[in-house]
Amino acid sequence: MIESIVPGVVATAWRHDDTEAVSLFPEETAAVARAVATRQREFATVRLCARLALRDLGLPPAPLTPGPRGAPRWPRGVAGSMTHCAGYRAAALARTADVVSIGIDAEPAGPLPEEVFDAVTLPEERRRLTKLAAQAPELPWDRLLFSAKESVFKTWYPLTGRGLEFEEAALEFTRDGGADPRTGTFRAELAVPGPVADGTRRDHFTGRWLVSGGLVLTAIVLAR
C-alpha cells in the first residue's frame, strides 16, 4: 500500500505480520536483546522490509541499527524511513542522488484519543479538521493528522538531528477527486526555521496520504 503514495524512485516493501523468519545482523540482535518478544519480532520484520527495498535499489543487505531517538542508521548513499503498527510494517528507501529525506508512517484507522488530539493539534488545524469531517465523516482525520506529523518528524530529523514539537508544524489536507476519495495530499508549514537541504531552505514539506484496509498511511519524499 505504501508504494501507491510515493514516487517511483522510492523502493518499498511491506508486510502485514511477523510470520516470516528473519536473520538479523549481530548488531541488530544486540539492539533489541532486552526488548519484549513482540518488539523483537516487529523490529525484525521491518528490517526485512528495508532489506527488500535495498535489494530493489541494487544494494546489498546491511545492519540497520537504531540511532538517537530510534531513527535507523542507513547505509551511505541511502535515505529512508520505516514504520510499524498493528497489522502493518513497511520501509521506503531511495538513493540520496534522488531524494534528500523520506518520512513514512502507518497507524490504525481508529479515532485518536481525545487527550492525544488536544496535545498534537493547533487551533487552526482543529478548525480545518472540523470542516473536513463535515465533508467526509467516514475518514479518520484526527488519526491522519497524527500520522502526517509523524512523517514530518521522520523527514525533519535526519536533516537536523533535532527534535520537532507537534505545534511546530501546521498541517493542511486536500482530498483527491473521485466518487470516494480516500487519498490526497497534505502540506506541513514549519513554524521554526526549516532545514537547508540540497542548497535550499525547506520551510514546508508536502506529502501524500491514504486510508485503506483499516489503516492510515502518510508519506513525505523530499526530492532533490
C-alpha atoms as a PDB file:
ATOM      1  CA  MET A   1       0.000   0.000   0.000  1.00  0.00           C
ATOM      2  CA  ILE A   2       2.752   2.457   0.834  1.00  0.00           C
ATOM      3  CA  GLU A   3       4.018   2.160  -2.736  1.00  0.00           C
ATOM      4  CA  SER A   4       0.900   3.963  -4.016  1.00  0.00           C
ATOM      5  CA  ILE A   5       1.771   7.233  -2.241  1.00  0.00           C
ATOM      6  CA  VAL A   6       5.487   7.554  -3.023  1.00  0.00           C
ATOM      7  CA  PRO A   7       7.206   8.339  -6.356  1.00  0.00           C
ATOM      8  CA  GLY A   8       8.812   5.673  -8.499  1.00  0.00           C
ATOM      9  CA  VAL A   9      12.381   6.432  -7.365  1.00  0.00           C
ATOM     10  CA  VAL A  10      11.453   5.104  -3.917  1.00  0.00           C
ATOM     11  CA  ALA A  11      11.720   1.362  -3.289  1.00  0.00           C
ATOM     12  CA  THR A  12       9.214  -0.035  -0.812  1.00  0.00           C
ATOM     13  CA  ALA A  13       8.319  -3.286   0.902  1.00  0.00           C
ATOM     14  CA  TRP A  14       5.674  -4.148   3.476  1.00  0.00           C
ATOM     15  CA  ARG A  15       4.226  -6.984   5.496  1.00  0.00           C
ATOM     16  CA  HIS A  16       1.025  -7.404   7.488  1.00  0.00           C
ATOM     17  CA  ASP A  17       2.503  -9.641  10.190  1.00  0.00           C
ATOM     18  CA  ASP A  18       5.682 -11.117  11.640  1.00  0.00           C
ATOM     19  CA  THR A  19       5.347 -14.712  10.458  1.00  0.00           C
ATOM     20  CA  GLU A  20       8.450 -14.765   8.220  1.00  0.00           C
ATOM     21  CA  ALA A  21      11.762 -15.841   9.662  1.00  0.00           C
ATOM     22  CA  VAL A  22      14.288 -13.011   9.602  1.00  0.00           C
ATOM     23  CA  SER A  23      18.051 -13.268  10.066  1.00  0.00           C
ATOM     24  CA  LEU A  24      19.369 -10.230  11.896  1.00  0.00           C
ATOM     25  CA  PHE A  25      22.922  -8.936  11.973  1.00  0.00           C
ATOM     26  CA  PRO A  26      24.594  -9.291  15.384  1.00  0.00           C
ATOM     27  CA  GLU A  27      24.421  -5.519  15.917  1.00  0.00           C
ATOM     28  CA  GLU A  28      20.689  -5.582  15.307  1.00  0.00           C
ATOM     29  CA  THR A  29      20.133  -8.509  17.649  1.00  0.00           C
ATOM     30  CA  ALA A  30      22.039  -6.657  20.362  1.00  0.00           C
ATOM     31  CA  ALA A  31      19.911  -3.546  19.867  1.00  0.00           C
ATOM     32  CA  VAL A  32      16.716  -5.369  20.895  1.00  0.00           C
ATOM     33  CA  ALA A  33      18.169  -8.023  23.177  1.00  0.00           C
ATOM     34  CA  ARG A  34      16.287  -6.657  26.198  1.00  0.00           C
ATOM     35  CA  ALA A  35      13.048  -5.913  24.362  1.00  0.00           C
ATOM     36  CA  VAL A  36       9.892  -7.972  24.740  1.00  0.00           C
ATOM     37  CA  ALA A  37       9.248 -10.675  22.153  1.00  0.00           C
ATOM     38  CA  THR A  38       6.607  -8.712  20.225  1.00  0.00           C
ATOM     39  CA  ARG A  39       9.006  -5.760  19.859  1.00  0.00           C
ATOM     40  CA  GLN A  40      11.774  -8.087  18.671  1.00  0.00           C
ATOM     41  CA  ARG A  41       9.506  -9.583  16.014  1.00  0.00           C
ATOM     42  CA  GLU A  42       8.297  -6.259  14.618  1.00  0.00           C
ATOM     43  CA  PHE A  43      11.885  -4.943  14.710  1.00  0.00           C
ATOM     44  CA  ALA A  44      12.992  -7.922  12.618  1.00  0.00           C
ATOM     45  CA  THR A  45      10.099  -7.730  10.135  1.00  0.00           C
ATOM     46  CA  VAL A  46      10.534  -4.056   9.415  1.00  0.00           C
ATOM     47  CA  ARG A  47      14.225  -4.681   8.757  1.00  0.00           C
ATOM     48  CA  LEU A  48      13.275  -7.467   6.386  1.00  0.00           C
ATOM     49  CA  CYS A  49      11.189  -4.865   4.547  1.00  0.00           C
ATOM     50  CA  ALA A  50      14.130  -2.470   4.481  1.00  0.00           C
ATOM     51  CA  ARG A  51      16.473  -5.124   3.088  1.00  0.00           C
ATOM     52  CA  LEU A  52      13.982  -5.984   0.369  1.00  0.00           C
ATOM     53  CA  ALA A  53      13.887  -2.303  -0.557  1.00  0.00           C
ATOM     54  CA  LEU A  54      17.692  -2.162  -0.550  1.00  0.00           C
ATOM     55  CA  ARG A  55      17.713  -5.131  -2.915  1.00  0.00           C
ATOM     56  CA  ASP A  56      15.336  -3.329  -5.250  1.00  0.00           C
ATOM     57  CA  LEU A  57      17.785  -0.412  -5.286  1.00  0.00           C
ATOM     58  CA  GLY A  58      20.541  -2.837  -6.287  1.00  0.00           C
ATOM     59  CA  LEU A  59      22.229  -2.621  -2.881  1.00  0.00           C
ATOM     60  CA  PRO A  60      23.376  -5.403  -0.523  1.00  0.00           C
ATOM     61  CA  PRO A  61      21.822  -6.046   2.906  1.00  0.00           C
ATOM     62  CA  ALA A  62      23.361  -4.113   5.766  1.00  0.00           C
ATOM     63  CA  PRO A  63      22.843  -3.815   9.523  1.00  0.00           C
ATOM     64  CA  LEU A  64      20.220  -1.177  10.307  1.00  0.00           C
ATOM     65  CA  THR A  65      20.701  -0.246  13.927  1.00  0.00           C
ATOM     66  CA  PRO A  66      18.670   2.436  15.666  1.00  0.00           C
ATOM     67  CA  GLY A  67      20.400   5.730  16.315  1.00  0.00           C
ATOM     68  CA  PRO A  68      19.332   8.607  18.563  1.00  0.00           C
ATOM     69  CA  ARG A  69      15.573   8.760  19.077  1.00  0.00           C
ATOM     70  CA  GLY A  70      15.268   5.402  17.312  1.00  0.00           C
ATOM     71  CA  ALA A  71      15.991   6.715  13.818  1.00  0.00           C
ATOM     72  CA  PRO A  72      17.620   3.958  11.729  1.00  0.00           C
ATOM     73  CA  ARG A  73      21.174   4.358  10.519  1.00  0.00           C
ATOM     74  CA  TRP A  74      21.073   3.881   6.748  1.00  0.00           C
ATOM     75  CA  PRO A  75      23.958   2.812   4.507  1.00  0.00           C
ATOM     76  CA  ARG A  76      25.886   5.635   2.877  1.00  0.00           C
ATOM     77  CA  GLY A  77      24.031   6.990  -0.138  1.00  0.00           C
ATOM     78  CA  VAL A  78      20.602   5.889   1.102  1.00  0.00           C
ATOM     79  CA  ALA A  79      17.703   7.874   2.571  1.00  0.00           C
ATOM     80  CA  GLY A  80      14.818   6.012   4.088  1.00  0.00           C
ATOM     81  CA  SER A  81      12.115   5.552   6.657  1.00  0.00           C
ATOM     82  CA  MET A  82      10.444   2.642   8.422  1.00  0.00           C
ATOM     83  CA  THR A  83       7.131   2.285  10.210  1.00  0.00           C
ATOM     84  CA  HIS A  84       5.197  -0.353  12.100  1.00  0.00           C
ATOM     85  CA  CYS A  85       1.810  -0.560  13.747  1.00  0.00           C
ATOM     86  CA  ALA A  86      -0.706  -3.296  14.469  1.00  0.00           C
ATOM     87  CA  GLY A  87      -1.177  -5.142  11.171  1.00  0.00           C
ATOM     88  CA  TYR A  88       1.430  -3.332   9.104  1.00  0.00           C
ATOM     89  CA  ARG A  89       5.201  -2.956   8.773  1.00  0.00           C
ATOM     90  CA  ALA A  90       6.849  -1.051   5.928  1.00  0.00           C
ATOM     91  CA  ALA A  91      10.049   0.545   4.672  1.00  0.00           C
ATOM     92  CA  ALA A  92      10.648   3.135   1.953  1.00  0.00           C
ATOM     93  CA  LEU A  93      14.161   3.803   0.650  1.00  0.00           C
ATOM     94  CA  ALA A  94      15.801   5.787  -2.144  1.00  0.00           C
ATOM     95  CA  ARG A  95      19.248   6.808  -3.238  1.00  0.00           C
ATOM     96  CA  THR A  96      20.388  10.190  -1.941  1.00  0.00           C
ATOM     97  CA  ALA A  97      21.193  11.157  -5.520  1.00  0.00           C
ATOM     98  CA  ASP A  98      17.413  11.357  -5.993  1.00  0.00           C
ATOM     99  CA  VAL A  99      15.986  12.067  -2.548  1.00  0.00           C
ATOM    100  CA  VAL A 100      17.079  14.232   0.370  1.00  0.00           C
ATOM    101  CA  SER A 101      14.916  12.645   3.070  1.00  0.00           C
ATOM    102  CA  ILE A 102      11.894  10.356   3.484  1.00  0.00           C
ATOM    103  CA  GLY A 103       9.301  10.046   6.228  1.00  0.00           C
ATOM    104  CA  ILE A 104       6.546   7.416   6.312  1.00  0.00           C
ATOM    105  CA  ASP A 105       4.048   6.439   8.976  1.00  0.00           C
ATOM    106  CA  ALA A 106       1.262   3.893   9.401  1.00  0.00           C
ATOM    107  CA  GLU A 107      -1.460   3.966  12.043  1.00  0.00           C
ATOM    108  CA  PRO A 108      -4.660   2.043  12.744  1.00  0.00           C
ATOM    109  CA  ALA A 109      -7.594   3.957  11.262  1.00  0.00           C
ATOM    110  CA  GLY A 110      -9.464   4.265  14.561  1.00  0.00           C
ATOM    111  CA  PRO A 111     -10.110   7.554  16.327  1.00  0.00           C
ATOM    112  CA  LEU A 112      -7.296   9.310  18.133  1.00  0.00           C
ATOM    113  CA  PRO A 113      -7.755   9.516  21.917  1.00  0.00           C
ATOM    114  CA  GLU A 114      -9.073  12.962  22.837  1.00  0.00           C
ATOM    115  CA  GLU A 115      -6.183  13.792  25.134  1.00  0.00           C
ATOM    116  CA  VAL A 116      -3.700  12.962  22.371  1.00  0.00           C
ATOM    117  CA  PHE A 117      -5.669  15.012  19.852  1.00  0.00           C
ATOM    118  CA  ASP A 118      -5.580  18.051  22.131  1.00  0.00           C
ATOM    119  CA  ALA A 119      -1.845  17.653  22.652  1.00  0.00           C
ATOM    120  CA  VAL A 120      -0.819  17.338  18.997  1.00  0.00           C
ATOM    121  CA  THR A 121      -3.093  19.834  17.213  1.00  0.00           C
ATOM    122  CA  LEU A 122      -3.094  23.587  16.745  1.00  0.00           C
ATOM    123  CA  PRO A 123      -6.304  25.670  16.837  1.00  0.00           C
ATOM    124  CA  GLU A 124      -6.210  26.263  13.068  1.00  0.00           C
ATOM    125  CA  GLU A 125      -5.752  22.540  12.455  1.00  0.00           C
ATOM    126  CA  ARG A 126      -8.797  21.747  14.572  1.00  0.00           C
ATOM    127  CA  ARG A 127     -10.882  24.184  12.541  1.00  0.00           C
ATOM    128  CA  ARG A 128      -9.709  22.619   9.286  1.00  0.00           C
ATOM    129  CA  LEU A 129     -10.374  19.099  10.534  1.00  0.00           C
ATOM    130  CA  THR A 130     -13.884  20.088  11.595  1.00  0.00           C
ATOM    131  CA  LYS A 131     -14.614  21.189   8.026  1.00  0.00           C
ATOM    132  CA  LEU A 132     -13.087  18.039   6.558  1.00  0.00           C
ATOM    133  CA  ALA A 133     -15.059  15.841   8.943  1.00  0.00           C
ATOM    134  CA  ALA A 134     -18.270  17.516   7.802  1.00  0.00           C
ATOM    135  CA  GLN A 135     -17.372  16.789   4.158  1.00  0.00           C
ATOM    136  CA  ALA A 136     -16.087  13.231   4.660  1.00  0.00           C
ATOM    137  CA  PRO A 137     -17.072  11.909   8.112  1.00  0.00           C
ATOM    138  CA  GLU A 138     -16.062   8.373   7.143  1.00  0.00           C
ATOM    139  CA  LEU A 139     -12.361   9.322   7.187  1.00  0.00           C
ATOM    140  CA  PRO A 140     -10.334   9.425  10.440  1.00  0.00           C
ATOM    141  CA  TRP A 141      -8.994  12.955  10.045  1.00  0.00           C
ATOM    142  CA  ASP A 142      -7.602  13.148  13.566  1.00  0.00           C
ATOM    143  CA  ARG A 143      -5.561   9.990  13.046  1.00  0.00           C
ATOM    144  CA  LEU A 144      -4.442  11.241   9.633  1.00  0.00           C
ATOM    145  CA  LEU A 145      -3.123  14.412  11.199  1.00  0.00           C
ATOM    146  CA  PHE A 146      -1.228  12.479  13.855  1.00  0.00           C
ATOM    147  CA  SER A 147       0.285  10.179  11.225  1.00  0.00           C
ATOM    148  CA  ALA A 148       1.261  13.068   8.969  1.00  0.00           C
ATOM    149  CA  LYS A 149       3.029  14.808  11.858  1.00  0.00           C
ATOM    150  CA  GLU A 150       4.951  11.612  12.495  1.00  0.00           C
ATOM    151  CA  SER A 151       6.030  11.617   8.840  1.00  0.00           C
ATOM    152  CA  VAL A 152       7.037  15.273   9.165  1.00  0.00           C
ATOM    153  CA  PHE A 153       9.276  14.435  12.125  1.00  0.00           C
ATOM    154  CA  LYS A 154      10.846  11.466  10.340  1.00  0.00           C
ATOM    155  CA  THR A 155      11.645  13.701   7.359  1.00  0.00           C
ATOM    156  CA  TRP A 156      12.964  16.521   9.548  1.00  0.00           C
ATOM    157  CA  TYR A 157      15.145  14.623  11.989  1.00  0.00           C
ATOM    158  CA  PRO A 158      17.783  13.154   9.623  1.00  0.00           C
ATOM    159  CA  LEU A 159      18.360  16.659   8.228  1.00  0.00           C
ATOM    160  CA  THR A 160      18.675  18.442  11.560  1.00  0.00           C
ATOM    161  CA  GLY A 161      19.422  15.959  14.325  1.00  0.00           C
ATOM    162  CA  ARG A 162      16.967  17.948  16.422  1.00  0.00           C
ATOM    163  CA  GLY A 163      13.510  17.285  17.759  1.00  0.00           C
ATOM    164  CA  LEU A 164      10.398  18.912  16.322  1.00  0.00           C
ATOM    165  CA  GLU A 165       7.398  19.510  18.552  1.00  0.00           C
ATOM    166  CA  PHE A 166       3.875  18.801  17.317  1.00  0.00           C
ATOM    167  CA  GLU A 167       2.994  22.505  17.459  1.00  0.00           C
ATOM    168  CA  GLU A 168       5.986  23.437  15.285  1.00  0.00           C
ATOM    169  CA  ALA A 169       4.337  22.189  12.089  1.00  0.00           C
ATOM    170  CA  ALA A 170       0.851  23.225  10.922  1.00  0.00           C
ATOM    171  CA  LEU A 171      -0.850  20.788   8.549  1.00  0.00           C
ATOM    172  CA  GLU A 172      -3.466  21.236   5.870  1.00  0.00           C
ATOM    173  CA  PHE A 173      -5.069  18.340   3.991  1.00  0.00           C
ATOM    174  CA  THR A 174      -6.532  18.086   0.495  1.00  0.00           C
ATOM    175  CA  ARG A 175      -8.568  15.191  -0.869  1.00  0.00           C
ATOM    176  CA  ASP A 176      -8.069  13.731  -4.333  1.00  0.00           C
ATOM    177  CA  GLY A 177     -11.011  13.891  -6.707  1.00  0.00           C
ATOM    178  CA  GLY A 178     -13.367  10.982  -7.346  1.00  0.00           C
ATOM    179  CA  ALA A 179     -16.565   9.487  -6.012  1.00  0.00           C
ATOM    180  CA  ASP A 180     -14.958   8.059  -2.859  1.00  0.00           C
ATOM    181  CA  PRO A 181     -11.536   9.646  -2.483  1.00  0.00           C
ATOM    182  CA  ARG A 182      -9.534   8.018   0.277  1.00  0.00           C
ATOM    183  CA  THR A 183      -6.250   9.513  -0.868  1.00  0.00           C
ATOM    184  CA  GLY A 184      -4.937  13.024  -1.038  1.00  0.00           C
ATOM    185  CA  THR A 185      -2.109  15.399  -0.240  1.00  0.00           C
ATOM    186  CA  PHE A 186      -1.023  17.390   2.783  1.00  0.00           C
ATOM    187  CA  ARG A 187       1.234  20.369   3.366  1.00  0.00           C
ATOM    188  CA  ALA A 188       3.175  20.998   6.566  1.00  0.00           C
ATOM    189  CA  GLU A 189       4.197  24.595   7.227  1.00  0.00           C
ATOM    190  CA  LEU A 190       7.120  24.733   9.648  1.00  0.00           C
ATOM    191  CA  ALA A 191       6.875  27.294  12.443  1.00  0.00           C
ATOM    192  CA  VAL A 192      10.626  27.098  13.050  1.00  0.00           C
ATOM    193  CA  PRO A 193      13.485  27.651  10.580  1.00  0.00           C
ATOM    194  CA  GLY A 194      13.450  24.752   8.165  1.00  0.00           C
ATOM    195  CA  PRO A 195      16.480  22.636   7.325  1.00  0.00           C
ATOM    196  CA  VAL A 196      18.800  23.581   4.493  1.00  0.00           C
ATOM    197  CA  ALA A 197      18.775  20.581   2.188  1.00  0.00           C
ATOM    198  CA  ASP A 198      20.338  20.345  -1.244  1.00  0.00           C
ATOM    199  CA  GLY A 199      21.259  24.032  -1.000  1.00  0.00           C
ATOM    200  CA  THR A 200      17.681  25.146  -0.343  1.00  0.00           C
ATOM    201  CA  ARG A 201      15.971  26.051   2.909  1.00  0.00           C
ATOM    202  CA  ARG A 202      12.842  23.928   3.199  1.00  0.00           C
ATOM    203  CA  ASP A 203      10.185  25.900   5.086  1.00  0.00           C
ATOM    204  CA  HIS A 204       7.476  23.373   4.319  1.00  0.00           C
ATOM    205  CA  PHE A 205       7.055  19.711   3.406  1.00  0.00           C
ATOM    206  CA  THR A 206       4.402  18.180   1.180  1.00  0.00           C
ATOM    207  CA  GLY A 207       3.214  14.595   1.296  1.00  0.00           C
ATOM    208  CA  ARG A 208       0.501  12.138   0.397  1.00  0.00           C
ATOM    209  CA  TRP A 209      -1.969  10.154   2.479  1.00  0.00           C
ATOM    210  CA  LEU A 210      -4.060   7.026   2.066  1.00  0.00           C
ATOM    211  CA  VAL A 211      -6.807   5.345   4.082  1.00  0.00           C
ATOM    212  CA  SER A 212      -7.208   1.672   3.195  1.00  0.00           C
ATOM    213  CA  GLY A 213      -7.718  -1.702   4.828  1.00  0.00           C
ATOM    214  CA  GLY A 214      -8.256  -0.287   8.290  1.00  0.00           C
ATOM    215  CA  LEU A 215      -5.017   1.672   8.133  1.00  0.00           C
ATOM    216  CA  VAL A 216      -3.903   5.265   7.709  1.00  0.00           C
ATOM    217  CA  LEU A 217      -0.670   5.800   5.774  1.00  0.00           C
ATOM    218  CA  THR A 218       1.240   9.018   5.171  1.00  0.00           C
ATOM    219  CA  ALA A 219       4.465   9.700   3.298  1.00  0.00           C
ATOM    220  CA  ILE A 220       6.785  12.600   2.579  1.00  0.00           C
ATOM    221  CA  VAL A 221       9.525  12.298  -0.032  1.00  0.00           C
ATOM    222  CA  LEU A 222      11.792  15.349  -0.120  1.00  0.00           C
ATOM    223  CA  ALA A 223      13.222  15.226  -3.617  1.00  0.00           C
ATOM    224  CA  ARG A 224      16.383  16.904  -4.869  1.00  0.00           C
END
